[in-house]
mmCIF file of C-alpha atoms in Angstrom:
data_model
loop_
_atom_site.group_PDB
_atom_site.id
_atom_site.type_symbol
_atom_site.label_atom_id
_atom_site.label_comp_id
_atom_site.label_asym_id
_atom_site.label_seq_id
_atom_site.Cartn_x
_atom_site.Cartn_y
_atom_site.Cartn_z
ATOM 1 C CA UNK O 266 0.000 0.000 0.000
ATOM 2 C CA UNK O 267 2.840 2.339 0.916
ATOM 3 C CA UNK O 268 4.362 1.695 -2.526
ATOM 4 C CA UNK O 269 1.226 2.837 -4.312
ATOM 5 C CA UNK O 270 1.066 5.934 -2.087
ATOM 6 C CA UNK O 271 4.671 6.734 -3.005
ATOM 7 C CA UNK O 272 3.824 6.341 -6.694
ATOM 8 C CA UNK O 273 0.851 8.675 -6.356
ATOM 9 C CA UNK O 274 3.015 11.201 -4.547
ATOM 10 C CA UNK O 275 5.737 10.950 -7.219
ATOM 11 C CA UNK O 276 3.182 11.445 -10.010
ATOM 12 C CA UNK O 277 1.711 14.431 -8.185
ATOM 13 C CA UNK O 278 5.218 15.858 -7.907
ATOM 14 C CA UNK O 279 5.736 15.483 -11.636
ATOM 15 C CA UNK O 280 2.463 17.215 -12.403
ATOM 16 C CA UNK O 281 3.369 19.998 -9.989
ATOM 17 C CA UNK O 282 6.625 20.499 -11.882
ATOM 18 C CA UNK O 283 4.657 20.893 -15.094
ATOM 19 C CA UNK O 284 2.203 23.289 -13.456
ATOM 20 C CA UNK O 285 5.108 25.627 -12.703
ATOM 21 C CA UNK O 286 5.711 26.001 -16.435
ATOM 22 C CA UNK O 287 3.403 27.739 -18.885
ATOM 23 C CA UNK O 288 -0.190 26.547 -18.903
ATOM 24 C CA UNK O 289 -0.980 23.949 -21.593
ATOM 25 C CA UNK O 290 -2.896 25.073 -24.645
ATOM 26 C CA UNK O 291 -1.044 28.388 -24.960
ATOM 27 C CA UNK O 292 1.731 27.313 -27.275
ATOM 28 C CA UNK O 293 5.174 26.145 -26.298
ATOM 29 C CA UNK O 294 6.676 27.604 -23.111
ATOM 30 C CA UNK O 295 9.682 29.897 -23.716
ATOM 31 C CA UNK O 296 12.149 27.455 -22.145
ATOM 32 C CA UNK O 297 15.120 28.979 -24.002
ATOM 33 C CA UNK O 298 14.536 32.266 -22.169
ATOM 34 C CA UNK O 299 14.438 30.722 -18.696
ATOM 35 C CA UNK O 300 17.623 30.507 -16.638
ATOM 36 C CA UNK O 301 16.718 28.776 -13.358
ATOM 37 C CA UNK O 302 19.135 27.087 -10.969
ATOM 38 C CA UNK O 303 20.070 23.462 -11.616
ATOM 39 C CA UNK O 304 18.216 21.338 -9.068
ATOM 40 C CA UNK O 305 19.874 17.962 -9.701
ATOM 41 C CA UNK O 306 18.962 14.941 -11.760
ATOM 42 C CA UNK O 307 15.570 13.263 -11.977
ATOM 43 C CA UNK O 308 15.264 9.502 -12.380
ATOM 44 C CA UNK O 309 13.653 9.895 -15.781
ATOM 45 C CA UNK O 310 14.786 8.463 -19.117
ATOM 46 C CA UNK O 311 13.556 8.653 -22.691
ATOM 47 C CA UNK O 312 14.306 5.380 -24.471
ATOM 48 C CA UNK O 313 15.281 5.141 -28.146
ATOM 49 C CA UNK O 314 11.761 3.941 -29.035
ATOM 50 C CA UNK O 315 10.259 7.146 -27.599
ATOM 51 C CA UNK O 316 8.988 5.593 -24.345
ATOM 52 C CA UNK O 317 9.379 7.772 -21.253
ATOM 53 C CA UNK O 318 10.333 6.105 -17.962
ATOM 54 C CA UNK O 319 10.127 7.548 -14.466
ATOM 55 C CA UNK O 320 11.848 5.629 -11.650
ATOM 56 C CA UNK O 321 12.117 2.600 -13.945
ATOM 57 C CA UNK O 322 8.411 2.540 -14.829
ATOM 58 C CA UNK O 323 6.930 3.624 -18.190
ATOM 59 C CA UNK O 324 4.839 6.789 -18.031
ATOM 60 C CA UNK O 325 1.592 5.499 -19.481
ATOM 61 C CA UNK O 326 -0.292 8.787 -19.522
ATOM 62 C CA UNK O 327 0.357 10.262 -22.948
ATOM 63 C CA UNK O 328 -1.039 13.728 -22.068
ATOM 64 C CA UNK O 329 1.541 13.901 -19.254
ATOM 65 C CA UNK O 330 4.330 12.882 -21.645
ATOM 66 C CA UNK O 331 3.190 15.555 -24.103
ATOM 67 C CA UNK O 332 3.300 18.166 -21.356
ATOM 68 C CA UNK O 333 6.794 17.099 -20.307
ATOM 69 C CA UNK O 334 7.956 17.310 -23.915
ATOM 70 C CA UNK O 335 7.044 21.011 -24.024
ATOM 71 C CA UNK O 336 9.492 21.874 -21.218
ATOM 72 C CA UNK O 337 12.440 19.879 -22.566
ATOM 73 C CA UNK O 338 15.637 21.699 -23.404
ATOM 74 C CA UNK O 339 19.006 20.451 -24.607
ATOM 75 C CA UNK O 340 21.821 22.738 -23.536
ATOM 76 C CA UNK O 341 25.270 23.375 -24.949
ATOM 77 C CA UNK O 342 26.687 20.833 -22.496
ATOM 78 C CA UNK O 343 24.922 18.113 -24.497
ATOM 79 C CA UNK O 344 22.567 17.201 -21.660
ATOM 80 C CA UNK O 345 18.762 17.332 -21.740
ATOM 81 C CA UNK O 346 16.741 19.005 -18.996
ATOM 82 C CA UNK O 347 13.188 19.645 -17.907
ATOM 83 C CA UNK O 348 13.024 23.412 -17.398
ATOM 84 C CA UNK O 349 10.496 25.665 -15.644
ATOM 85 C CA UNK O 350 10.925 29.313 -14.611
ATOM 86 C CA UNK O 351 12.145 28.194 -11.159
ATOM 87 C CA UNK O 352 13.976 24.879 -11.658
ATOM 88 C CA UNK O 353 16.049 22.838 -14.063
ATOM 89 C CA UNK O 354 16.413 19.078 -13.632
ATOM 90 C CA UNK O 355 18.501 16.693 -15.694
ATOM 91 C CA UNK O 356 17.073 13.610 -17.376
ATOM 92 C CA UNK O 357 18.616 10.809 -19.451
ATOM 93 C CA UNK O 358 17.993 10.391 -23.177
ATOM 94 C CA UNK O 359 19.053 7.124 -24.813
ATOM 95 C CA UNK O 360 19.088 8.498 -28.368
ATOM 96 C CA UNK O 361 16.852 11.405 -29.421
ATOM 97 C CA UNK O 362 14.108 12.810 -27.169
ATOM 98 C CA UNK O 363 11.461 12.535 -29.886
ATOM 99 C CA UNK O 364 10.464 9.957 -32.468
ATOM 100 C CA UNK O 365 9.089 10.952 -35.891
ATOM 101 C CA UNK O 366 6.185 8.583 -36.528
ATOM 102 C CA UNK O 367 4.455 9.946 -39.634
ATOM 103 C CA UNK O 368 5.513 11.589 -42.898
ATOM 104 C CA UNK O 369 3.471 13.621 -45.359
ATOM 105 C CA UNK O 370 4.929 14.599 -48.732
ATOM 106 C CA UNK O 371 3.331 17.219 -50.979
ATOM 107 C CA UNK O 372 4.529 18.578 -54.311
ATOM 108 C CA UNK O 373 7.503 17.703 -56.492
ATOM 109 C CA UNK O 374 11.046 18.921 -57.055
ATOM 110 C CA UNK O 375 11.895 22.266 -55.463
ATOM 111 C CA UNK O 376 8.215 22.734 -54.544
ATOM 112 C CA UNK O 377 8.167 19.547 -52.472
ATOM 113 C CA UNK O 378 7.331 19.922 -48.782
ATOM 114 C CA UNK O 379 7.964 17.098 -46.325
ATOM 115 C CA UNK O 380 6.120 17.302 -43.016
ATOM 116 C CA UNK O 381 6.812 15.033 -40.060
ATOM 117 C CA UNK O 382 4.720 14.330 -36.952
ATOM 118 C CA UNK O 383 6.417 13.289 -33.725
ATOM 119 C CA UNK O 384 5.208 10.896 -31.062
ATOM 120 C CA UNK O 385 4.461 13.861 -28.789
ATOM 121 C CA UNK O 386 2.402 15.790 -31.332
ATOM 122 C CA UNK O 387 4.896 18.190 -32.918
ATOM 123 C CA UNK O 388 4.197 18.948 -36.600
ATOM 124 C CA UNK O 389 7.393 20.044 -38.337
ATOM 125 C CA UNK O 390 8.076 20.935 -41.967
ATOM 126 C CA UNK O 391 11.536 19.852 -43.113
ATOM 127 C CA UNK O 392 13.363 23.036 -44.105
ATOM 128 C CA UNK O 393 16.617 24.954 -43.741
ATOM 129 C CA UNK O 394 15.453 25.917 -40.243
ATOM 130 C CA UNK O 395 14.393 22.364 -39.371
ATOM 131 C CA UNK O 396 16.936 20.279 -41.269
ATOM 132 C CA UNK O 397 17.433 16.558 -41.596
ATOM 133 C CA UNK O 398 20.770 14.956 -40.814
ATOM 134 C CA UNK O 399 21.798 11.400 -41.539
ATOM 135 C CA UNK O 400 24.244 9.178 -39.670
ATOM 136 C CA UNK O 401 25.297 5.564 -40.078
ATOM 137 C CA UNK O 402 24.720 3.447 -36.962
ATOM 138 C CA UNK O 403 28.136 2.272 -35.755
ATOM 139 C CA UNK O 404 26.615 -0.922 -34.351
ATOM 140 C CA UNK O 405 24.626 -2.309 -37.280
ATOM 141 C CA UNK O 406 25.585 -0.022 -40.173
ATOM 142 C CA UNK O 407 21.982 1.099 -40.653
ATOM 143 C CA UNK O 408 20.896 4.577 -41.699
ATOM 144 C CA UNK O 409 19.579 6.844 -38.931
ATOM 145 C CA UNK O 410 17.880 10.100 -39.987
ATOM 146 C CA UNK O 411 17.260 12.875 -37.448
ATOM 147 C CA UNK O 412 15.050 15.961 -37.734
ATOM 148 C CA UNK O 413 15.783 19.136 -35.783
ATOM 149 C CA UNK O 414 12.488 19.904 -34.053
ATOM 150 C CA UNK O 415 13.355 22.998 -31.982
ATOM 151 C CA UNK O 416 16.349 24.371 -30.135
ATOM 152 C CA UNK O 417 18.820 21.473 -30.040
ATOM 153 C CA UNK O 418 16.075 18.839 -29.705
ATOM 154 C CA UNK O 419 15.874 16.231 -32.438
ATOM 155 C CA UNK O 420 13.504 13.460 -33.507
ATOM 156 C CA UNK O 421 14.811 10.133 -34.732
ATOM 157 C CA UNK O 422 12.749 8.915 -37.674
ATOM 158 C CA UNK O 423 11.040 5.608 -36.927
ATOM 159 C CA UNK O 424 12.190 2.866 -39.279
ATOM 160 C CA UNK O 425 8.992 2.766 -41.433
ATOM 161 C CA UNK O 426 9.115 6.561 -41.737
ATOM 162 C CA UNK O 427 12.788 6.396 -42.698
ATOM 163 C CA UNK O 428 12.024 3.923 -45.506
ATOM 164 C CA UNK O 429 9.198 6.166 -46.745
ATOM 165 C CA UNK O 430 11.481 9.209 -46.681
ATOM 166 C CA UNK O 431 14.244 7.400 -48.600
ATOM 167 C CA UNK O 432 11.711 6.355 -51.253
ATOM 168 C CA UNK O 433 11.463 10.055 -52.161
ATOM 169 C CA UNK O 434 15.239 10.365 -52.552
ATOM 170 C CA UNK O 435 16.971 11.189 -55.815
ATOM 171 C CA UNK O 436 20.493 11.422 -57.153
ATOM 172 C CA UNK O 437 21.722 15.012 -57.302
ATOM 173 C CA UNK O 438 25.108 16.518 -58.039
ATOM 174 C CA UNK O 439 26.247 18.352 -54.888
ATOM 175 C CA UNK O 440 29.638 20.074 -54.874
ATOM 176 C CA UNK O 441 30.517 18.117 -58.017
ATOM 177 C CA UNK O 442 29.717 14.723 -56.473
ATOM 178 C CA UNK O 443 26.731 12.439 -57.126
ATOM 179 C CA UNK O 444 24.757 12.281 -53.881
ATOM 180 C CA UNK O 445 21.548 10.526 -52.895
ATOM 181 C CA UNK O 446 19.411 13.242 -51.288
ATOM 182 C CA UNK O 447 15.908 14.439 -50.494
ATOM 183 C CA UNK O 448 14.402 17.877 -51.043
ATOM 184 C CA UNK O 449 11.939 19.921 -48.981
ATOM 185 C CA UNK O 450 10.941 23.603 -48.994
ATOM 186 C CA UNK O 451 13.678 24.462 -51.489
ATOM 187 C CA UNK O 452 16.494 22.893 -49.459
ATOM 188 C CA UNK O 453 18.485 19.766 -50.287
ATOM 189 C CA UNK O 454 19.449 17.253 -47.597
ATOM 190 C CA UNK O 455 22.224 14.857 -48.677
ATOM 191 C CA UNK O 456 21.847 11.323 -47.336
ATOM 192 C CA UNK O 457 25.043 9.738 -48.623
ATOM 193 C CA UNK O 458 27.219 9.469 -51.729
ATOM 194 C CA UNK O 459 25.453 7.478 -54.452
ATOM 195 C CA UNK O 460 28.284 4.916 -54.478
ATOM 196 C CA UNK O 461 27.797 4.157 -50.775
ATOM 197 C CA UNK O 462 24.083 3.702 -51.312
ATOM 198 C CA UNK O 463 24.782 1.104 -53.990
ATOM 199 C CA UNK O 464 27.026 -0.792 -51.566
ATOM 200 C CA UNK O 465 24.343 -0.757 -48.856
ATOM 201 C CA UNK O 466 21.708 -2.067 -51.249
ATOM 202 C CA UNK O 467 23.820 -5.020 -52.448
#
């Protein structure tokens, strides 16, 4: 019984933390403008699949996760924090804090616009201001695309979304080299040299 009371108290504490930020429904809180004292680390982790854990237990309430996502900030030290006007607490992030789970593609060529939706409800158009970057996983050699959502916070594209994105790729000459790339809102995002793509597909 005491365990369940502790859990309720912990959850209430989390919600209180959120309540000290901007009220929901009024847009994103201006976390980049807040400079509160660091209050230590919280036993919270965002796994690579986008699942949030608190004290080793998944946070099952999606509205609560969405609220937490609005007060996330990644600082120049490379760490990710939950930030309110009066406190800043560190959390762990296994890969990226967000996961891109849906892709919409409209138009062709330079007029093409790619729009991604994250697991916490962000809708982001791929552009020069919200670019894609691509890395090769050192463990399995697979392609990992990331989208800059806001600030320094990125979304890893879920595997099905990554395959859909790559299906819209094309070979373009960039700086005199043939590159496999995608286009959105007039910007070009190189994925890899065409020769490397051929090796991966063999």
